[in-house]
Amino acid sequence: MGFWSFLFGGGAKATKDVEPKKVVETVLVEPMSEEQTMEHFRTILSKEFPDYLVKENVAVTEVVGDANDMFKLYETRPTQAYKAEWGQPYNFVMYKDGKIAGIVMIIGKKSTRKVKILISKMYAQKAVVPYITFYTTLPNRYEYVVKRIKERLIA
């Protein structure tokens, strides 16, 4: 077997069945504006979760009550503490039978690590309420959003 035969498969001697590679098509999804994202979630929550009462733009104190305690977010700054009323209002709070079943937060590109959002998240965890985060920079396809919310909700 010569160099060229080796390089190009050896001619007739080296015939073997090779399956053609499958080509996966990717469909680019245009990112939605913040208002389009909020409308997308309103639609999903109303259609897919009709048994839940959904409130928008809910203050952290409405979820955790009158939290007089100060919550420490950072281990590196033990003297720095935060109050619940300083938190970012929750985008959507889902209620079932008068009890909170879950919180849905939509986080924009520039707000990922803002202290207000961290405060909201920590108080939700402290209240043992599912905190479900979605990002405006990601596609948030209908089926994916429904699946994630169903997985995390308190039944």
PDB file of C-alpha atoms in Angstrom:
ATOM      1  CA  MET A   1       0.000   0.000   0.000  1.00  0.00           C
ATOM      2  CA  GLY A   2       1.494   3.248  -1.089  1.00  0.00           C
ATOM      3  CA  PHE A   3       1.309   6.615   0.610  1.00  0.00           C
ATOM      4  CA  TRP A   4      -1.527   7.915  -1.570  1.00  0.00           C
ATOM      5  CA  SER A   5      -3.531   4.719  -1.168  1.00  0.00           C
ATOM      6  CA  PHE A   6      -3.136   4.948   2.568  1.00  0.00           C
ATOM      7  CA  LEU A   7      -4.106   8.613   2.550  1.00  0.00           C
ATOM      8  CA  PHE A   8      -7.184   8.198   0.378  1.00  0.00           C
ATOM      9  CA  GLY A   9      -8.521   4.960   1.804  1.00  0.00           C
ATOM     10  CA  GLY A  10      -6.540   2.273   0.047  1.00  0.00           C
ATOM     11  CA  GLY A  11      -8.557   2.021  -3.125  1.00  0.00           C
ATOM     12  CA  ALA A  12     -10.746  -1.050  -3.687  1.00  0.00           C
ATOM     13  CA  LYS A  13      -9.157  -3.066  -0.866  1.00  0.00           C
ATOM     14  CA  ALA A  14     -10.280  -0.752   1.929  1.00  0.00           C
ATOM     15  CA  THR A  15     -13.950  -0.370   1.157  1.00  0.00           C
ATOM     16  CA  LYS A  16     -16.118  -0.327   4.219  1.00  0.00           C
ATOM     17  CA  ASP A  17     -19.595   0.955   4.768  1.00  0.00           C
ATOM     18  CA  VAL A  18     -19.508   4.393   6.261  1.00  0.00           C
ATOM     19  CA  GLU A  19     -22.728   5.999   7.398  1.00  0.00           C
ATOM     20  CA  PRO A  20     -23.148   9.568   6.258  1.00  0.00           C
ATOM     21  CA  LYS A  21     -22.869  12.106   9.055  1.00  0.00           C
ATOM     22  CA  LYS A  22     -26.129  13.536  10.276  1.00  0.00           C
ATOM     23  CA  VAL A  23     -26.398  17.261   9.910  1.00  0.00           C
ATOM     24  CA  VAL A  24     -28.142  19.021  12.749  1.00  0.00           C
ATOM     25  CA  GLU A  25     -29.785  22.249  11.797  1.00  0.00           C
ATOM     26  CA  THR A  26     -29.770  25.022  14.320  1.00  0.00           C
ATOM     27  CA  VAL A  27     -32.394  27.683  14.178  1.00  0.00           C
ATOM     28  CA  LEU A  28     -31.253  31.034  15.425  1.00  0.00           C
ATOM     29  CA  VAL A  29     -33.724  32.646  17.757  1.00  0.00           C
ATOM     30  CA  GLU A  30     -33.787  36.387  18.005  1.00  0.00           C
ATOM     31  CA  PRO A  31     -33.570  37.531  21.619  1.00  0.00           C
ATOM     32  CA  MET A  32     -36.754  39.105  22.914  1.00  0.00           C
ATOM     33  CA  SER A  33     -36.922  42.509  24.506  1.00  0.00           C
ATOM     34  CA  GLU A  34     -37.632  42.646  28.226  1.00  0.00           C
ATOM     35  CA  GLU A  35     -41.282  43.554  27.602  1.00  0.00           C
ATOM     36  CA  GLN A  36     -41.676  40.747  25.042  1.00  0.00           C
ATOM     37  CA  THR A  37     -40.174  38.320  27.552  1.00  0.00           C
ATOM     38  CA  MET A  38     -42.594  39.435  30.261  1.00  0.00           C
ATOM     39  CA  GLU A  39     -45.538  39.039  27.863  1.00  0.00           C
ATOM     40  CA  HIS A  40     -44.243  35.592  26.859  1.00  0.00           C
ATOM     41  CA  PHE A  41     -44.235  34.520  30.519  1.00  0.00           C
ATOM     42  CA  ARG A  42     -47.681  36.035  31.182  1.00  0.00           C
ATOM     43  CA  THR A  43     -49.043  33.944  28.315  1.00  0.00           C
ATOM     44  CA  ILE A  44     -47.352  30.756  29.526  1.00  0.00           C
ATOM     45  CA  LEU A  45     -48.471  31.205  33.119  1.00  0.00           C
ATOM     46  CA  SER A  46     -52.082  31.956  32.204  1.00  0.00           C
ATOM     47  CA  LYS A  47     -52.422  29.110  29.666  1.00  0.00           C
ATOM     48  CA  GLU A  48     -50.409  26.365  31.333  1.00  0.00           C
ATOM     49  CA  PHE A  49     -51.099  27.094  35.005  1.00  0.00           C
ATOM     50  CA  PRO A  50     -54.775  28.115  35.186  1.00  0.00           C
ATOM     51  CA  ASP A  51     -55.167  26.628  38.688  1.00  0.00           C
ATOM     52  CA  TYR A  52     -52.676  29.114  40.110  1.00  0.00           C
ATOM     53  CA  LEU A  53     -53.211  32.723  41.051  1.00  0.00           C
ATOM     54  CA  VAL A  54     -50.323  34.669  39.530  1.00  0.00           C
ATOM     55  CA  LYS A  55     -49.316  38.070  40.861  1.00  0.00           C
ATOM     56  CA  GLU A  56     -46.787  40.315  39.176  1.00  0.00           C
ATOM     57  CA  ASN A  57     -44.161  42.612  40.635  1.00  0.00           C
ATOM     58  CA  VAL A  58     -44.534  41.343  44.204  1.00  0.00           C
ATOM     59  CA  ALA A  59     -42.456  42.925  46.970  1.00  0.00           C
ATOM     60  CA  VAL A  60     -40.097  40.629  48.874  1.00  0.00           C
ATOM     61  CA  THR A  61     -41.798  41.597  52.141  1.00  0.00           C
ATOM     62  CA  GLU A  62     -45.140  40.275  50.832  1.00  0.00           C
ATOM     63  CA  VAL A  63     -43.550  36.851  50.433  1.00  0.00           C
ATOM     64  CA  VAL A  64     -41.419  36.692  53.587  1.00  0.00           C
ATOM     65  CA  GLY A  65     -43.551  38.895  55.798  1.00  0.00           C
ATOM     66  CA  ASP A  66     -42.196  41.649  57.968  1.00  0.00           C
ATOM     67  CA  ALA A  67     -38.653  40.399  58.030  1.00  0.00           C
ATOM     68  CA  ASN A  68     -37.057  42.379  60.814  1.00  0.00           C
ATOM     69  CA  ASP A  69     -33.913  40.325  60.600  1.00  0.00           C
ATOM     70  CA  MET A  70     -30.944  41.395  58.585  1.00  0.00           C
ATOM     71  CA  PHE A  71     -29.695  38.862  56.069  1.00  0.00           C
ATOM     72  CA  LYS A  72     -25.967  38.451  55.442  1.00  0.00           C
ATOM     73  CA  LEU A  73     -25.166  37.792  51.800  1.00  0.00           C
ATOM     74  CA  TYR A  74     -21.414  37.790  51.778  1.00  0.00           C
ATOM     75  CA  GLU A  75     -19.107  35.733  53.989  1.00  0.00           C
ATOM     76  CA  THR A  76     -16.263  38.088  53.157  1.00  0.00           C
ATOM     77  CA  ARG A  77     -18.212  41.043  54.573  1.00  0.00           C
ATOM     78  CA  PRO A  78     -19.774  39.709  57.789  1.00  0.00           C
ATOM     79  CA  THR A  79     -20.747  43.142  59.089  1.00  0.00           C
ATOM     80  CA  GLN A  80     -22.654  44.092  55.940  1.00  0.00           C
ATOM     81  CA  ALA A  81     -26.292  42.990  56.101  1.00  0.00           C
ATOM     82  CA  TYR A  82     -29.388  43.574  54.014  1.00  0.00           C
ATOM     83  CA  LYS A  83     -33.107  43.938  54.697  1.00  0.00           C
ATOM     84  CA  ALA A  84     -35.922  42.250  52.776  1.00  0.00           C
ATOM     85  CA  GLU A  85     -37.462  45.538  51.659  1.00  0.00           C
ATOM     86  CA  TRP A  86     -34.257  46.288  49.762  1.00  0.00           C
ATOM     87  CA  GLY A  87     -34.788  43.284  47.478  1.00  0.00           C
ATOM     88  CA  GLN A  88     -35.831  43.321  43.841  1.00  0.00           C
ATOM     89  CA  PRO A  89     -39.609  42.715  43.557  1.00  0.00           C
ATOM     90  CA  TYR A  90     -40.413  39.239  42.265  1.00  0.00           C
ATOM     91  CA  ASN A  91     -41.613  39.236  38.649  1.00  0.00           C
ATOM     92  CA  PHE A  92     -44.222  36.510  39.172  1.00  0.00           C
ATOM     93  CA  VAL A  93     -45.404  34.810  42.350  1.00  0.00           C
ATOM     94  CA  MET A  94     -47.640  31.777  41.909  1.00  0.00           C
ATOM     95  CA  TYR A  95     -50.187  30.942  44.598  1.00  0.00           C
ATOM     96  CA  LYS A  96     -52.127  27.701  45.026  1.00  0.00           C
ATOM     97  CA  ASP A  97     -54.859  27.452  47.666  1.00  0.00           C
ATOM     98  CA  GLY A  98     -53.696  30.715  49.237  1.00  0.00           C
ATOM     99  CA  LYS A  99     -50.086  29.525  49.666  1.00  0.00           C
ATOM    100  CA  ILE A 100     -47.053  30.456  47.628  1.00  0.00           C
ATOM    101  CA  ALA A 101     -46.176  27.649  45.220  1.00  0.00           C
ATOM    102  CA  GLY A 102     -43.261  29.301  43.448  1.00  0.00           C
ATOM    103  CA  ILE A 103     -41.506  32.445  42.341  1.00  0.00           C
ATOM    104  CA  VAL A 104     -40.504  33.134  38.739  1.00  0.00           C
ATOM    105  CA  MET A 105     -37.780  35.715  38.209  1.00  0.00           C
ATOM    106  CA  ILE A 106     -36.818  37.101  34.830  1.00  0.00           C
ATOM    107  CA  ILE A 107     -33.292  38.412  34.939  1.00  0.00           C
ATOM    108  CA  GLY A 108     -32.015  40.822  32.324  1.00  0.00           C
ATOM    109  CA  LYS A 109     -28.562  41.001  30.830  1.00  0.00           C
ATOM    110  CA  LYS A 110     -27.296  43.712  33.140  1.00  0.00           C
ATOM    111  CA  SER A 111     -28.929  42.582  36.368  1.00  0.00           C
ATOM    112  CA  THR A 112     -27.504  39.100  36.907  1.00  0.00           C
ATOM    113  CA  ARG A 113     -25.542  39.838  40.071  1.00  0.00           C
ATOM    114  CA  LYS A 114     -27.171  42.971  41.396  1.00  0.00           C
ATOM    115  CA  VAL A 115     -27.462  43.006  45.145  1.00  0.00           C
ATOM    116  CA  LYS A 116     -31.242  43.554  44.942  1.00  0.00           C
ATOM    117  CA  ILE A 117     -31.662  40.274  43.058  1.00  0.00           C
ATOM    118  CA  LEU A 118     -29.390  38.420  45.462  1.00  0.00           C
ATOM    119  CA  ILE A 119     -31.425  39.715  48.397  1.00  0.00           C
ATOM    120  CA  SER A 120     -34.656  38.529  46.750  1.00  0.00           C
ATOM    121  CA  LYS A 121     -33.191  35.101  46.037  1.00  0.00           C
ATOM    122  CA  MET A 122     -31.839  34.648  49.565  1.00  0.00           C
ATOM    123  CA  TYR A 123     -35.125  35.599  51.195  1.00  0.00           C
ATOM    124  CA  ALA A 124     -37.019  33.195  48.916  1.00  0.00           C
ATOM    125  CA  GLN A 125     -34.627  30.416  49.935  1.00  0.00           C
ATOM    126  CA  LYS A 126     -35.012  31.379  53.567  1.00  0.00           C
ATOM    127  CA  ALA A 127     -38.819  31.143  53.201  1.00  0.00           C
ATOM    128  CA  VAL A 128     -38.371  27.725  51.495  1.00  0.00           C
ATOM    129  CA  VAL A 129     -40.141  28.875  48.346  1.00  0.00           C
ATOM    130  CA  PRO A 130     -39.034  27.580  44.919  1.00  0.00           C
ATOM    131  CA  TYR A 131     -37.166  30.369  43.133  1.00  0.00           C
ATOM    132  CA  ILE A 132     -37.089  29.752  39.375  1.00  0.00           C
ATOM    133  CA  THR A 133     -34.792  31.953  37.334  1.00  0.00           C
ATOM    134  CA  PHE A 134     -34.956  32.657  33.624  1.00  0.00           C
ATOM    135  CA  TYR A 135     -32.690  34.999  31.667  1.00  0.00           C
ATOM    136  CA  THR A 136     -33.784  37.423  28.953  1.00  0.00           C
ATOM    137  CA  THR A 137     -30.611  36.628  27.012  1.00  0.00           C
ATOM    138  CA  LEU A 138     -31.698  33.003  26.497  1.00  0.00           C
ATOM    139  CA  PRO A 139     -34.442  31.728  24.160  1.00  0.00           C
ATOM    140  CA  ASN A 140     -36.880  30.568  26.907  1.00  0.00           C
ATOM    141  CA  ARG A 141     -38.835  28.342  24.563  1.00  0.00           C
ATOM    142  CA  TYR A 142     -42.417  27.654  25.570  1.00  0.00           C
ATOM    143  CA  GLU A 143     -41.988  23.920  26.315  1.00  0.00           C
ATOM    144  CA  TYR A 144     -38.762  24.490  28.240  1.00  0.00           C
ATOM    145  CA  VAL A 145     -40.305  27.176  30.468  1.00  0.00           C
ATOM    146  CA  VAL A 146     -43.371  25.021  31.229  1.00  0.00           C
ATOM    147  CA  LYS A 147     -41.198  22.003  32.048  1.00  0.00           C
ATOM    148  CA  ARG A 148     -38.903  23.932  34.396  1.00  0.00           C
ATOM    149  CA  ILE A 149     -41.751  25.579  36.264  1.00  0.00           C
ATOM    150  CA  LYS A 150     -43.627  22.262  36.664  1.00  0.00           C
ATOM    151  CA  GLU A 151     -40.478  20.585  38.011  1.00  0.00           C
ATOM    152  CA  ARG A 152     -39.947  23.222  40.685  1.00  0.00           C
ATOM    153  CA  LEU A 153     -43.458  24.183  41.834  1.00  0.00           C
ATOM    154  CA  ILE A 154     -44.784  23.098  45.204  1.00  0.00           C
ATOM    155  CA  ALA A 155     -47.812  20.975  44.344  1.00  0.00           C
TER     156      ALA A 155
END
